XYZ file of C-alpha atoms in Angstrom:
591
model
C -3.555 13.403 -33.340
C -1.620 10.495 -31.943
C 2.124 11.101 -31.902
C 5.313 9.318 -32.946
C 8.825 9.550 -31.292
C 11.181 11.814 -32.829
C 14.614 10.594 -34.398
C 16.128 12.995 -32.841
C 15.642 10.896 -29.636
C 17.747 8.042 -30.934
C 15.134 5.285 -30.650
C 12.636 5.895 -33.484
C 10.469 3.405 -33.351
C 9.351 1.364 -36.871
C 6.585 2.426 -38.612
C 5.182 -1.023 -38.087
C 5.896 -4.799 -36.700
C 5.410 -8.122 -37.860
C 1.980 -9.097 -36.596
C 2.056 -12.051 -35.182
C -0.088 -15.097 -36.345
C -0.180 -17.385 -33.457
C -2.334 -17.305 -30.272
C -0.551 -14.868 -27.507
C -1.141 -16.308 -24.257
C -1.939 -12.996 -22.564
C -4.021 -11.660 -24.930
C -5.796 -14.965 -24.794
C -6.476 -14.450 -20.919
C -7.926 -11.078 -21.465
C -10.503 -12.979 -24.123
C -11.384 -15.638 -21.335
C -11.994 -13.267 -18.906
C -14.306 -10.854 -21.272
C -16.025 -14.056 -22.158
C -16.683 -15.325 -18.984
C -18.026 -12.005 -17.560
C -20.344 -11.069 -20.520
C -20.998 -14.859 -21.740
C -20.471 -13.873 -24.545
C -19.916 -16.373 -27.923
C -16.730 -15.200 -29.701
C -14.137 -12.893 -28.098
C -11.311 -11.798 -30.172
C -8.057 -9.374 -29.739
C -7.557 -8.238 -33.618
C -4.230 -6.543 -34.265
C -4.253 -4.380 -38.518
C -1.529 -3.510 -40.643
C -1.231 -3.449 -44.107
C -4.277 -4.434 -45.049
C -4.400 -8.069 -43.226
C -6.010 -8.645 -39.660
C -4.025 -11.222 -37.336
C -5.770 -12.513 -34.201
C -3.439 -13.195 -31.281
C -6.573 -13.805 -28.397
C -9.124 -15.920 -29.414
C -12.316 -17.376 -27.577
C -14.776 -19.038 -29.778
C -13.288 -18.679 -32.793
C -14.072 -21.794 -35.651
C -11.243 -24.055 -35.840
C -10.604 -23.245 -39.868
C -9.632 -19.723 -38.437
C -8.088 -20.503 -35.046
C -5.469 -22.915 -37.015
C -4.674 -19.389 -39.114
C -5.354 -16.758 -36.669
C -5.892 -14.485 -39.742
C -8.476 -12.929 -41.760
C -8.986 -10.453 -44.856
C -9.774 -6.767 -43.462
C -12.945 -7.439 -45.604
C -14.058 -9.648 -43.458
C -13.011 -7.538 -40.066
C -15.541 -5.263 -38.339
C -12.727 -3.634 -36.331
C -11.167 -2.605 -39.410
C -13.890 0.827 -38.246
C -12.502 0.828 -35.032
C -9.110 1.452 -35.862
C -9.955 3.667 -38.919
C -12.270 5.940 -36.555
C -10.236 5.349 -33.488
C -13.569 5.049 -31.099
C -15.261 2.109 -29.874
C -17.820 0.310 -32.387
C -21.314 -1.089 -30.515
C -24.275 -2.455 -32.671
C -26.815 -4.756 -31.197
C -27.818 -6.074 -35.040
C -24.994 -5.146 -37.812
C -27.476 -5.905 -40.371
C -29.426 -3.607 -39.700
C -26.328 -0.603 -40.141
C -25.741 0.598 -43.657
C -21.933 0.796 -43.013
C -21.922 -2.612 -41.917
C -24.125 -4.996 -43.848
C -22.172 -5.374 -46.579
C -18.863 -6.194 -44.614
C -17.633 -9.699 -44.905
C -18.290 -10.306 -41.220
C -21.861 -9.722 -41.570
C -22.106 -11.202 -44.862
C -20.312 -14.338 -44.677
C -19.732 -14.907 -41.624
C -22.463 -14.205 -39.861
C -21.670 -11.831 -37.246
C -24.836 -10.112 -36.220
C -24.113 -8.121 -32.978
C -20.869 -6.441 -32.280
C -19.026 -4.949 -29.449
C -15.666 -3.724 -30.086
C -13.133 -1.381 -27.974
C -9.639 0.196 -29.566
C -6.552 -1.124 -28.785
C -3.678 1.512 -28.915
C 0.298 1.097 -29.209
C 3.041 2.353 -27.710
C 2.909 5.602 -30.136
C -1.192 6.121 -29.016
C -1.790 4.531 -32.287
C -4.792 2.546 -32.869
C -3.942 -0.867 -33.855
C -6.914 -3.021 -33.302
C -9.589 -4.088 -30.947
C -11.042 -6.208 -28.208
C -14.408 -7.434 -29.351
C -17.721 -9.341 -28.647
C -19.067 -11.348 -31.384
C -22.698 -13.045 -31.415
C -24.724 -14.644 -34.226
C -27.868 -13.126 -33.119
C -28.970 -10.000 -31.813
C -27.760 -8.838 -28.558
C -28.183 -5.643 -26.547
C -25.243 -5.114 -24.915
C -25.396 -3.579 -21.225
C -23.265 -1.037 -19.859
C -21.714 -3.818 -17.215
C -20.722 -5.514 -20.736
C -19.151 -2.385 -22.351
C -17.420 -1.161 -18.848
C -15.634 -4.867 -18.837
C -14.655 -4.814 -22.555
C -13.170 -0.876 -21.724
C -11.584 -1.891 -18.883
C -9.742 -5.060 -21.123
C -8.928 -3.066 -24.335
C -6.857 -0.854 -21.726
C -5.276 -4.033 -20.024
C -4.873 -4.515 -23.572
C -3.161 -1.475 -24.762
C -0.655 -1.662 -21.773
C -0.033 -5.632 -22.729
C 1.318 -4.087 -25.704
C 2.710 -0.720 -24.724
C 5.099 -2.468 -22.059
C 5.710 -4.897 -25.099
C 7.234 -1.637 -27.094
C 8.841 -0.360 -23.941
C 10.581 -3.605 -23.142
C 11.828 -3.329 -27.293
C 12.837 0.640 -26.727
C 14.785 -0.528 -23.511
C 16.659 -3.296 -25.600
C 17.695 -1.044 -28.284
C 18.079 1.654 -25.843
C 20.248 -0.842 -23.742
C 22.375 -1.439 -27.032
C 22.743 1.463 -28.131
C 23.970 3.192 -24.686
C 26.548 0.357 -24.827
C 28.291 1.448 -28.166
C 28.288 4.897 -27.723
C 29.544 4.880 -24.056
C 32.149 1.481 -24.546
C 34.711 3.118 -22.240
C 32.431 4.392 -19.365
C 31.815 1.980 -16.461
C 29.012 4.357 -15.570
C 26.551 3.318 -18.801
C 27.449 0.147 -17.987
C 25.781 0.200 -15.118
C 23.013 2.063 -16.268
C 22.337 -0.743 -18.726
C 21.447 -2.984 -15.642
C 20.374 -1.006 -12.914
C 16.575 -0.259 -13.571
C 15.317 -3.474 -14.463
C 14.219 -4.511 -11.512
C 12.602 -1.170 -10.790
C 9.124 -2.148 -11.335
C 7.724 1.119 -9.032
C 7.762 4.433 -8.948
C 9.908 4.657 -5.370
C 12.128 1.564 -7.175
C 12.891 3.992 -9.861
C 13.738 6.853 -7.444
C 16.254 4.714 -5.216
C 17.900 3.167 -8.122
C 18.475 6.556 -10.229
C 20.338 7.741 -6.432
C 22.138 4.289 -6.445
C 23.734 4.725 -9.858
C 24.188 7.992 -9.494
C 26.269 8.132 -6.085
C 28.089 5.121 -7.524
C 28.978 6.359 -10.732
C 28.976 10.327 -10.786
C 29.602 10.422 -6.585
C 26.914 12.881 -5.572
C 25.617 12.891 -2.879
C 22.126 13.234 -2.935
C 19.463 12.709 -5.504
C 15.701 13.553 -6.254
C 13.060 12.554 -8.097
C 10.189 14.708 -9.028
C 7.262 13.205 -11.338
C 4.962 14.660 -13.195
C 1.546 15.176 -11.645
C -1.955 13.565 -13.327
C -3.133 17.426 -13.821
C -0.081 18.426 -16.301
C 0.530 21.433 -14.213
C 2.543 20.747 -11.060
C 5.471 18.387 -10.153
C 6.286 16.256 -6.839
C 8.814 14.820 -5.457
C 8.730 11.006 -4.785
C 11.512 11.083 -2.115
C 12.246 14.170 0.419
C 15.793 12.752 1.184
C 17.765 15.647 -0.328
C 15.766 17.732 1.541
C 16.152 18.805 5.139
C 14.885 21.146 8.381
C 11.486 21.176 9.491
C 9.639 22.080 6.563
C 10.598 20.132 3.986
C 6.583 19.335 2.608
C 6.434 22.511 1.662
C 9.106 21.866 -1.123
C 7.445 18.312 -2.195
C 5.310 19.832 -4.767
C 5.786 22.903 -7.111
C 3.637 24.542 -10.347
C 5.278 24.511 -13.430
C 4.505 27.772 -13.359
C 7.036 28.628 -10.195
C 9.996 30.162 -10.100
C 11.947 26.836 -9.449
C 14.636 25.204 -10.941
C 12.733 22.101 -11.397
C 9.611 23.766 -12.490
C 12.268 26.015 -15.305
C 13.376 22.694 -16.123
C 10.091 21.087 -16.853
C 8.768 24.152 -19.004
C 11.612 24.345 -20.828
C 13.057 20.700 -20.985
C 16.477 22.155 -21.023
C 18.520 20.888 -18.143
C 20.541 23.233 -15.900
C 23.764 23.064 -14.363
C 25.337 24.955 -11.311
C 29.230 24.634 -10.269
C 27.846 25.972 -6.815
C 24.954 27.270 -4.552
C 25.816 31.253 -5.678
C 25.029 30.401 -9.139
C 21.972 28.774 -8.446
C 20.645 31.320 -5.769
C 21.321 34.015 -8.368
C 18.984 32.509 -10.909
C 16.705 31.291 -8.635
C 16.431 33.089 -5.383
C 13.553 31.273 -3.824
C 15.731 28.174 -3.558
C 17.611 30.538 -0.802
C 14.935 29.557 1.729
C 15.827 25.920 1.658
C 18.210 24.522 4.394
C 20.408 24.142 1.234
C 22.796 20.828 0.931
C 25.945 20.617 -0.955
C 26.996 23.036 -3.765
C 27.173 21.892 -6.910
C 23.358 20.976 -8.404
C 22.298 19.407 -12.225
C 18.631 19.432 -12.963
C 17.488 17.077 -15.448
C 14.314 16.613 -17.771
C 12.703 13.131 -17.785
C 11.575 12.659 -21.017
C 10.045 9.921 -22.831
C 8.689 9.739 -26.521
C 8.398 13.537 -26.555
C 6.443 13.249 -23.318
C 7.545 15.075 -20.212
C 7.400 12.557 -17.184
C 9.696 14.190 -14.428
C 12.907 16.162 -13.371
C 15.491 14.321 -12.013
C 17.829 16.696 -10.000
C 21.851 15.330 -8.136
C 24.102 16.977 -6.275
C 27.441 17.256 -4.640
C 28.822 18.330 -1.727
C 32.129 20.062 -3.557
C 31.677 22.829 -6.409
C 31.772 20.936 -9.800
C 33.146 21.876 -13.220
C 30.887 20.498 -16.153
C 32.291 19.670 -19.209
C 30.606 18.432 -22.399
C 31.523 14.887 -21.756
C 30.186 14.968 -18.473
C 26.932 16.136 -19.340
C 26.329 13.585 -21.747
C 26.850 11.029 -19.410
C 23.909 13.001 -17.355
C 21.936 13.080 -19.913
C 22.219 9.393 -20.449
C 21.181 8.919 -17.040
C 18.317 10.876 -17.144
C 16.929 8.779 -20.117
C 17.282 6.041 -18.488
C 15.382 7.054 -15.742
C 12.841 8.360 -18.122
C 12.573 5.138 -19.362
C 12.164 3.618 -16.372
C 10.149 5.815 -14.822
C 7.724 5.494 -17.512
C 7.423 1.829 -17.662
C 6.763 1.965 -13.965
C 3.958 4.190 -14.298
C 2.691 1.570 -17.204
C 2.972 -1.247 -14.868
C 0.721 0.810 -11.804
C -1.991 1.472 -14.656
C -1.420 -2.370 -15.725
C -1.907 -3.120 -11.895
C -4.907 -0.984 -11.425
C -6.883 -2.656 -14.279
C -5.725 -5.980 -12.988
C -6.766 -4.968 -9.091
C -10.314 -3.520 -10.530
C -11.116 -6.898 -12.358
C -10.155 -9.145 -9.238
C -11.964 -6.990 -6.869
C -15.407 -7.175 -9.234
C -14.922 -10.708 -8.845
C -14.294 -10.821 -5.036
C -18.257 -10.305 -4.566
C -19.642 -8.373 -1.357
C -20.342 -10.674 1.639
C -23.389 -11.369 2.900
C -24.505 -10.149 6.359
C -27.216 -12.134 7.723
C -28.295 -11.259 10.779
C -26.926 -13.776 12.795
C -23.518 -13.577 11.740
C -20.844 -10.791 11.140
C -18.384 -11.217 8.461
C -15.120 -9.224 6.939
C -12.615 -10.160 4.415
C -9.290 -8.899 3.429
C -6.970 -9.786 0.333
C -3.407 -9.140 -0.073
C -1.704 -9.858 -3.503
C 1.515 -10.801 -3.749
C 4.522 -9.949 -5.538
C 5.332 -6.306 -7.433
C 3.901 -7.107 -10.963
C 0.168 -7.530 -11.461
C -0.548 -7.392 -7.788
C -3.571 -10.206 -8.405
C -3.189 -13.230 -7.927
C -5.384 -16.621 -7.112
C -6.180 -16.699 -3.676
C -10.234 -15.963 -3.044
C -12.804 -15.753 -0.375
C -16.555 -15.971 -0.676
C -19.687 -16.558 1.333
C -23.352 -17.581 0.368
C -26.827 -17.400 2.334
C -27.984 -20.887 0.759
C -31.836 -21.236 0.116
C -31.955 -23.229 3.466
C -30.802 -20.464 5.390
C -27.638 -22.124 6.036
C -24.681 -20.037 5.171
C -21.650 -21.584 3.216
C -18.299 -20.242 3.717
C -14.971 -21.000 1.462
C -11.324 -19.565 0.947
C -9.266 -21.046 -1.664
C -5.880 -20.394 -3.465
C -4.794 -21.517 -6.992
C -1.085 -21.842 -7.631
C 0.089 -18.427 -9.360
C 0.125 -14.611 -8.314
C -0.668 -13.406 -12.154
C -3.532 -12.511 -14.047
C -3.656 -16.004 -15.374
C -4.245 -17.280 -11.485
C -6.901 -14.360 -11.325
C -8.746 -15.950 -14.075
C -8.338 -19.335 -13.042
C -9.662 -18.461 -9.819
C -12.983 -16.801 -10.740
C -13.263 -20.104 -12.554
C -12.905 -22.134 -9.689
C -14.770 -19.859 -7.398
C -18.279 -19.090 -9.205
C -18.175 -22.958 -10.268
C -17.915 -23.689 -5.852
C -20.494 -21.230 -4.939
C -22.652 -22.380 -7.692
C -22.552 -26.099 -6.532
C -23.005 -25.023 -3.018
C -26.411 -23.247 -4.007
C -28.036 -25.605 -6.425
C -27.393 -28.742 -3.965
C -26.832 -26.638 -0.550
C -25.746 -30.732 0.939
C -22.279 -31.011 2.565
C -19.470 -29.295 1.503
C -17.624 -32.080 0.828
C -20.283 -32.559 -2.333
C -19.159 -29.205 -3.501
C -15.235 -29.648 -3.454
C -15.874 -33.758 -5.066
C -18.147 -31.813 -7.661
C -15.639 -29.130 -8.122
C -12.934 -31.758 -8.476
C -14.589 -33.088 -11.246
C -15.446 -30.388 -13.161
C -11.895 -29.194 -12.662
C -11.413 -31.987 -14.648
C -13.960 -32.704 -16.900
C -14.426 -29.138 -18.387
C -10.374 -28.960 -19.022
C -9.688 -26.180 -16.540
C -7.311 -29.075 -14.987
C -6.512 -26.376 -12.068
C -4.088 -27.189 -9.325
C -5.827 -25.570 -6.513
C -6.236 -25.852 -2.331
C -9.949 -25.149 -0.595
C -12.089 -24.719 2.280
C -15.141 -24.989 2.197
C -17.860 -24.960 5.074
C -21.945 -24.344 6.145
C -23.049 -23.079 9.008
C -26.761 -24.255 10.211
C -28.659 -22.653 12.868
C -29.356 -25.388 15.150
C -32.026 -22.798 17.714
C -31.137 -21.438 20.900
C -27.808 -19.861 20.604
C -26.235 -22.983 19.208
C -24.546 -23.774 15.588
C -23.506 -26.389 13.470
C -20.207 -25.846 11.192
C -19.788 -28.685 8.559
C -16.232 -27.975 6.975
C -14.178 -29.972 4.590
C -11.004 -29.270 3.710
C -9.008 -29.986 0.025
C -5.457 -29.305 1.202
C -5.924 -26.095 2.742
C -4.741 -24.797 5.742
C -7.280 -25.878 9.404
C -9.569 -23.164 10.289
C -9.193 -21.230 13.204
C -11.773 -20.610 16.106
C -11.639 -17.853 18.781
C -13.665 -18.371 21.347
C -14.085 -15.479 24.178
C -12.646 -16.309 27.478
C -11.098 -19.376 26.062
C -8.929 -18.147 23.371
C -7.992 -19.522 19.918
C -7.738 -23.015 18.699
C -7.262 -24.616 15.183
C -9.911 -27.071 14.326
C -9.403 -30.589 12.754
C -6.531 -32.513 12.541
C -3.778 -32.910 10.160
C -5.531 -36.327 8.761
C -8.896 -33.590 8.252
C -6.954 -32.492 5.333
C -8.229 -34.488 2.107
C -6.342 -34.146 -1.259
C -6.060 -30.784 -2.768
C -8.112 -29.989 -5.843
C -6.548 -31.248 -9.510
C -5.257 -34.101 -8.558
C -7.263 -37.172 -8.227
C -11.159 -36.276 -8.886
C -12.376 -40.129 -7.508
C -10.566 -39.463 -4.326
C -13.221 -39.143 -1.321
C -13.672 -36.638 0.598
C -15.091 -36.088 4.246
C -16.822 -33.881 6.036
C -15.974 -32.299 10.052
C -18.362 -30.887 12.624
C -18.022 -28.348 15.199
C -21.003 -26.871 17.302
C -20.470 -23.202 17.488
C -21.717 -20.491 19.969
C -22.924 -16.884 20.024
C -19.351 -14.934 20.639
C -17.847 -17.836 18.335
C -15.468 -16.549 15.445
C -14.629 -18.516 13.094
C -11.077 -17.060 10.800
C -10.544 -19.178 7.361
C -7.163 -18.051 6.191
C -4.879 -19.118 2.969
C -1.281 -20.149 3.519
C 0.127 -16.616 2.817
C -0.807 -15.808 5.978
C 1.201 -18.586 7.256
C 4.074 -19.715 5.494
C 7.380 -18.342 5.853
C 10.521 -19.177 4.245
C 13.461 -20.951 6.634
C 9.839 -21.237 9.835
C 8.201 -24.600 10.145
C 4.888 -24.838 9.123
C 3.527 -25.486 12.798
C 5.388 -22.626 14.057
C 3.782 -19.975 11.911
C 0.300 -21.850 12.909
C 0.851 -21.288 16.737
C 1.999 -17.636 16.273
C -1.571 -17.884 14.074
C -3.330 -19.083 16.798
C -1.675 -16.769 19.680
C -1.835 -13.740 17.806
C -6.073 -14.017 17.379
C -6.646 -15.065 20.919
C -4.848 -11.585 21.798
C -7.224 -9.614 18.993
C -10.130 -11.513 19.156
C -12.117 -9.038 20.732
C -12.128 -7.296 17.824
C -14.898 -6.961 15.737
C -14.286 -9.196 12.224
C -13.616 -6.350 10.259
C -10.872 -5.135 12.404
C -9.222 -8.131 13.097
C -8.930 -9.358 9.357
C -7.075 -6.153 9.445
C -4.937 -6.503 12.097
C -4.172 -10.201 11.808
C -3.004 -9.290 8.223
C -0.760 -6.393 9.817
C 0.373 -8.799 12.563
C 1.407 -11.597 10.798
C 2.209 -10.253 7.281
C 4.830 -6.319 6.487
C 5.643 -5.455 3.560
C 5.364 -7.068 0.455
C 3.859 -10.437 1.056
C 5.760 -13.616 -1.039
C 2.240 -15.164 -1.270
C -1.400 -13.904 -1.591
C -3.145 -13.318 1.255
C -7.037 -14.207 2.137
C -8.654 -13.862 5.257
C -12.070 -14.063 6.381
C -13.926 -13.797 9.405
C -17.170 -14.913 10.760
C -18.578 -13.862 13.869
C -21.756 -15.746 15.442
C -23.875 -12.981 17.077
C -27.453 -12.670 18.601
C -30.569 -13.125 16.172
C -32.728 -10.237 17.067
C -34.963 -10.528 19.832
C -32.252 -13.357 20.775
C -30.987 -13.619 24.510
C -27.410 -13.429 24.648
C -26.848 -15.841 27.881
């Protein structure tokens, strides 16, 4: 049975929340992308309570309810989701005796239904992500692994929603009950920019060096299984065998295993104490004296230990521990919500990559890809890549980037990018057809998309030799590596036509460049440029130097390497790269 959070924890949440009655632009997304990948008529996000059903994500829905965004539960087929808490499929609902009578069916229409739970931050079921169609439909198992993989995208949309409320109140209430300690105050700040896991483990050592002066800090997590913790950071370990120590059962004799069975925290003045009641610990190069180990917990939910120390013995009064206490909650909390944003990222990572489609390999060229999102929050974002053997046997190639590193760019972008390759197959002409037809569509179906693109075909001309046709809507030149002769980017700046979104009756050209066997061509998007404070050109030229010293790799290494060479870290952009290597036909002479 789905659980609640105790009052005893401080922050009981409501037994319910104003629905709201509006559209929700997130939970609209989520309905545009299940429509677009299952085509399917009406997509809705229903939230229930008290008898009513709201509708914050809407595709397809007739205007009479879109301008309400509410229905009777009558008239709701996920009113069975929620009540039976599993996901609802029928190809004809007429055809069910539960359903035939419902509203839906009746009055409305609905014949075939698809329809996934949506769960709160208590693991409540609250609504549904569904499929709606006014005839019969079988739905595939591609079509119910996209709407299960949404309704959790779904769930987390609105479990970080409660979190983010928690926090607040927590935040509030930390701040009246701890008015005269600089400490809470502190606390009240510090993890909201912790968006990871590691984030979360720095900042609980941050505040607590600053505020309680220990001296070293570490946080253990709870693993997947349940049944073991580990340690995100070693750093209060030391000697030469400090793995060992990363990762203990619950079922050890450990302080931080006692702690996590028994969610009681511990506290030693100094090292004696603790090797009495724990002489395993004894083996440890051992830092400091005094030691406080701390349960994480969140909503009755065990997430981690969090154990400080000090260098000096410590005395630990009652005050004291409260104010260890409060930083362990707020860890907890934090610790938590990063753990909701990685499963949030995940979902989000899995729906971009089923849109980034394998390349093709024909047998006269070699190609590789690699994609880097930006940022620390959805980790998707609107840069794309694609190739597509046309029915000529020419090959078009394309990279493009839409303004946005969110899961609203992700959408935008599969937009944009089955759109180009589906223009480049019906009418396999020049590409600069397929960005002016693009540009227009941009337009004329209301997508109105600010976007950059390159897009190019590749004919086999006979004997060794190839054609590229490229045309470029404000993207960055591509780049050729040529052996023996180096790299070189192709075009000039005036090759660079207006970027997509813009002006639709603007022309657009077309470039030619006769390729060889060895030949590779790299299409890149600016993240693998641009820096902040270096001029454009000079990030180009490092471009350009860096692939005539790897191109001798084969394309899938150097996408790799060029993305390790030119972008560390955390990129400030998304990243696309693709590479296309002209090789020997079979039976071909490589001269």
């Amino acid at each position: 049975m789905p659980t609640t959070p105790r009052a005893a924890e401080g922050l009981p949440l409501p037994a319910a929340r104003p629905l709201p009655r509006v559209a929700d632009e997130a939970f609209e997304r989520f309905c545009r992308l299940a429509q677009r990948q299952l085509g399917a008529s009406v997509v809705l996000v229903s939230l229930t309570a008290d008898g009513e059903q709201v509708i914050p994500g809407a595709v397809g829905l007739p205007p009479e309810f879109d301008a309400t965004r509410q229905l009777p539960l009558t008239a709701a087929l996920c009113q069975h989701v929620v009540a039976d808490g599993v996901p609802l499929v029928v190809p004809d609902a007429r055809l069910d005796p539960r359903l035939h009578d419902n509203g839906a069916v009746r009055e409305l229409g609905v014949v075939a239904y698809a329809g996934f739970p949506i769960v709160d931050e208590r693991d409540e079921v609250v609504g549904s992500l569904c499929a709606l169609e006014l005839a019969p439909r079988d739905w595939s198992e591609d079509d119910l692994a996209v709407l299960l993989d949404l309704a959790a995208a779904c769930s987390s949309e609105l479990r970080l929603r409660g979190e983010r409320e928690r926090a607040r109140r927590a935040q509030q209430q930390a701040t009246r009950s701890y008015r005269q300690s600089g400490l809470l105050l502190l606390l009240s700040d510090a993890f909201q920019d912790a968006l990871t896991v590691p984030d979360v483990a720095r900042t609980a050592a941050r505040v607590a060096a600053t505020g309680l002066g220990t001296s070293f800090t570490g946080l253990a997590a709870l693993d997947e299984d349940g049944r073991s913790l580990s340690y995100v950071s070693m750093a209060s370990f030391v000697g030469d065998d400090v793995e060992r120590w990363r990762r203990t059962r619950l079922t050890d004799d450990r302080p931080v295993a006692h702690v996590a069975r028994t969610r009681k925290p511990l506290f030693y003045e100094d090292r004696e104490a603790l090797f009495a009641d724990f002489p395993v610990v004894k083996e440890m190069e051992f830092l400091g004296e005094a030691r406080a180990f701390l349960p994480l917990v969140s909503r009755q939910r065990l997430i981690g230990v969090l154990g400080i120390g000090w260098q000096q013995r410590r005395t630990f009064h009652d005050d004291n521990r409260a104010v260890k206490t409060a930083l362990a909650a707020y860890t907890a909390q934090a610790l938590e919500r990063a753990q909701l944003l990685e499963e949030r990222r995940h979902v989000a990572r899995t729906l971009q990559d089923a849109m980034l489609t394998a390349l093709p390999q024909p047998d006269h060229l070699a190609m590789a890809a690699h994609y880097l999102p930006a940022g620390r929050a959805d980790r998707v974002g609107g840069d794309w890549y694609d190739a597509v053997v046309l029915p000529t046997g020419s090959v078009a190639v394309m990279v493009g980037d839409v303004t946005g590193h969110d899961m609203d760019a992700a959408a935008r972008m599969g937009q944009l990018r089955s759109t180009l390759r589906a223009f480049a197959w019906d009418h396999p002409d020049l590409p600069s057809t397929w960005l002016a037809r693009l540009d227009q569509a941009n337009r004329g179906l209301g997508l109105d998309t600010i976007a950059t693109a390159l897009t190019g075909r590749i004919d086999t001309l006979g004997e060794g030799r190839y054609r590229l046709h490229w045309s470029s809507a404000g993207h960055p030149p591509p780049v050729l590596v040529r052996p023996g002769e180096g790299a070189r980017a192709l075009g000039r700046r005036s090759a660079n036509d207006l970027l997509l979104g813009v002006d639709p009756q603007r022309a657009r050209h077309d470039h030619t460049f006769d390729m060889q066997v060895g030949d590779t061509l790299l299409l890149h998007t600016d993240g693998l440029v641009e820096r902040r404070g270096r001029p454009l050109q000079e990030s180009l030229d490092l471009l350009i130097a860096t692939a005539s010293q790897l191109g001798y790799l084969s394309p899938d290494k150097l996408v790799r390497a060029l993305t390790d060479a030119l972008v560390s870290g955390h990129p400030s952009d998304d990243t696309a790269l693709l590479a296309v290597q002209v090789r020997p036909c079979p039976g071909q002479v490589d001269l």
